[in-house]
Amino acid sequence: MSRRNHDNDTLEVLRELSIDVGAGLTKQQLAVAMSLLHQGVNPSALVAITQELRREAHFAAEQHQRTDRQSH
């Protein structure tokens, strides 16, 4: 099996796992995470950053909805 096929198979398994555990990561996001891990990024740091970015995105979306409701 070629490296590319192996990576694609791994990515597909990770995508299924992401769906099963409700992580909500897209195939593209998983590919980026895999690439970062292959480059030596600390897995715990990657998880922490991902969680923080999700919290920030959620907060920004809530703020945007509040602003929209107040302007109508």
XYZ file of C-alpha atoms in Angstrom:
72
model
C 0.000 0.000 0.000
C 1.355 3.414 -0.923
C 1.898 6.158 1.645
C -0.865 8.233 0.040
C -3.381 5.377 0.167
C -2.412 4.673 3.768
C -2.912 8.340 4.701
C -6.286 8.402 2.918
C -7.379 5.237 4.734
C -6.215 6.704 8.042
C -8.046 9.940 7.309
C -11.251 8.059 6.528
C -11.012 6.081 9.769
C -10.396 9.300 11.713
C -13.384 10.939 9.989
C -15.626 8.039 11.011
C -14.275 8.231 14.548
C -14.875 11.980 14.593
C -18.491 11.390 13.590
C -18.946 8.598 16.142
C -17.663 10.672 19.072
C -19.376 13.860 17.940
C -16.158 15.809 17.406
C -17.543 17.391 14.268
C -14.207 17.618 12.487
C -14.274 17.706 8.711
C -11.995 15.589 6.577
C -9.995 18.737 5.772
C -9.614 19.622 9.458
C -8.489 16.085 10.206
C -5.945 16.273 7.379
C -4.508 19.471 8.834
C -4.354 17.917 12.300
C -2.636 14.819 10.917
C -0.112 16.979 9.100
C 0.646 18.980 12.244
C 1.091 15.787 14.255
C 3.447 14.366 11.611
C 5.479 17.574 11.920
C 5.891 17.004 15.637
C 3.207 19.215 17.150
C 2.355 18.074 20.664
C -1.026 16.240 20.515
C -2.202 17.700 23.830
C -1.394 21.216 22.648
C -3.269 20.601 19.400
C -6.340 19.440 21.333
C -6.173 22.459 23.654
C -5.859 24.903 20.766
C -8.691 23.237 18.855
C -10.965 23.417 21.892
C -10.119 27.067 22.501
C -10.767 27.986 18.865
C -14.149 26.245 19.013
C -15.070 28.141 22.197
C -14.051 31.422 20.583
C -16.028 30.639 17.420
C -19.090 29.711 19.495
C -18.795 32.917 21.523
C -18.415 35.024 18.357
C -21.483 33.386 16.802
C -23.528 34.084 19.945
C -22.396 37.712 19.971
C -23.345 38.049 16.305
C -26.827 36.614 16.975
C -27.363 39.009 19.892
C -26.340 41.951 17.745
C -28.704 40.851 14.974
C -31.620 40.494 17.410
C -30.976 43.910 18.953
C -30.869 45.635 15.580
C -34.276 44.279 14.497
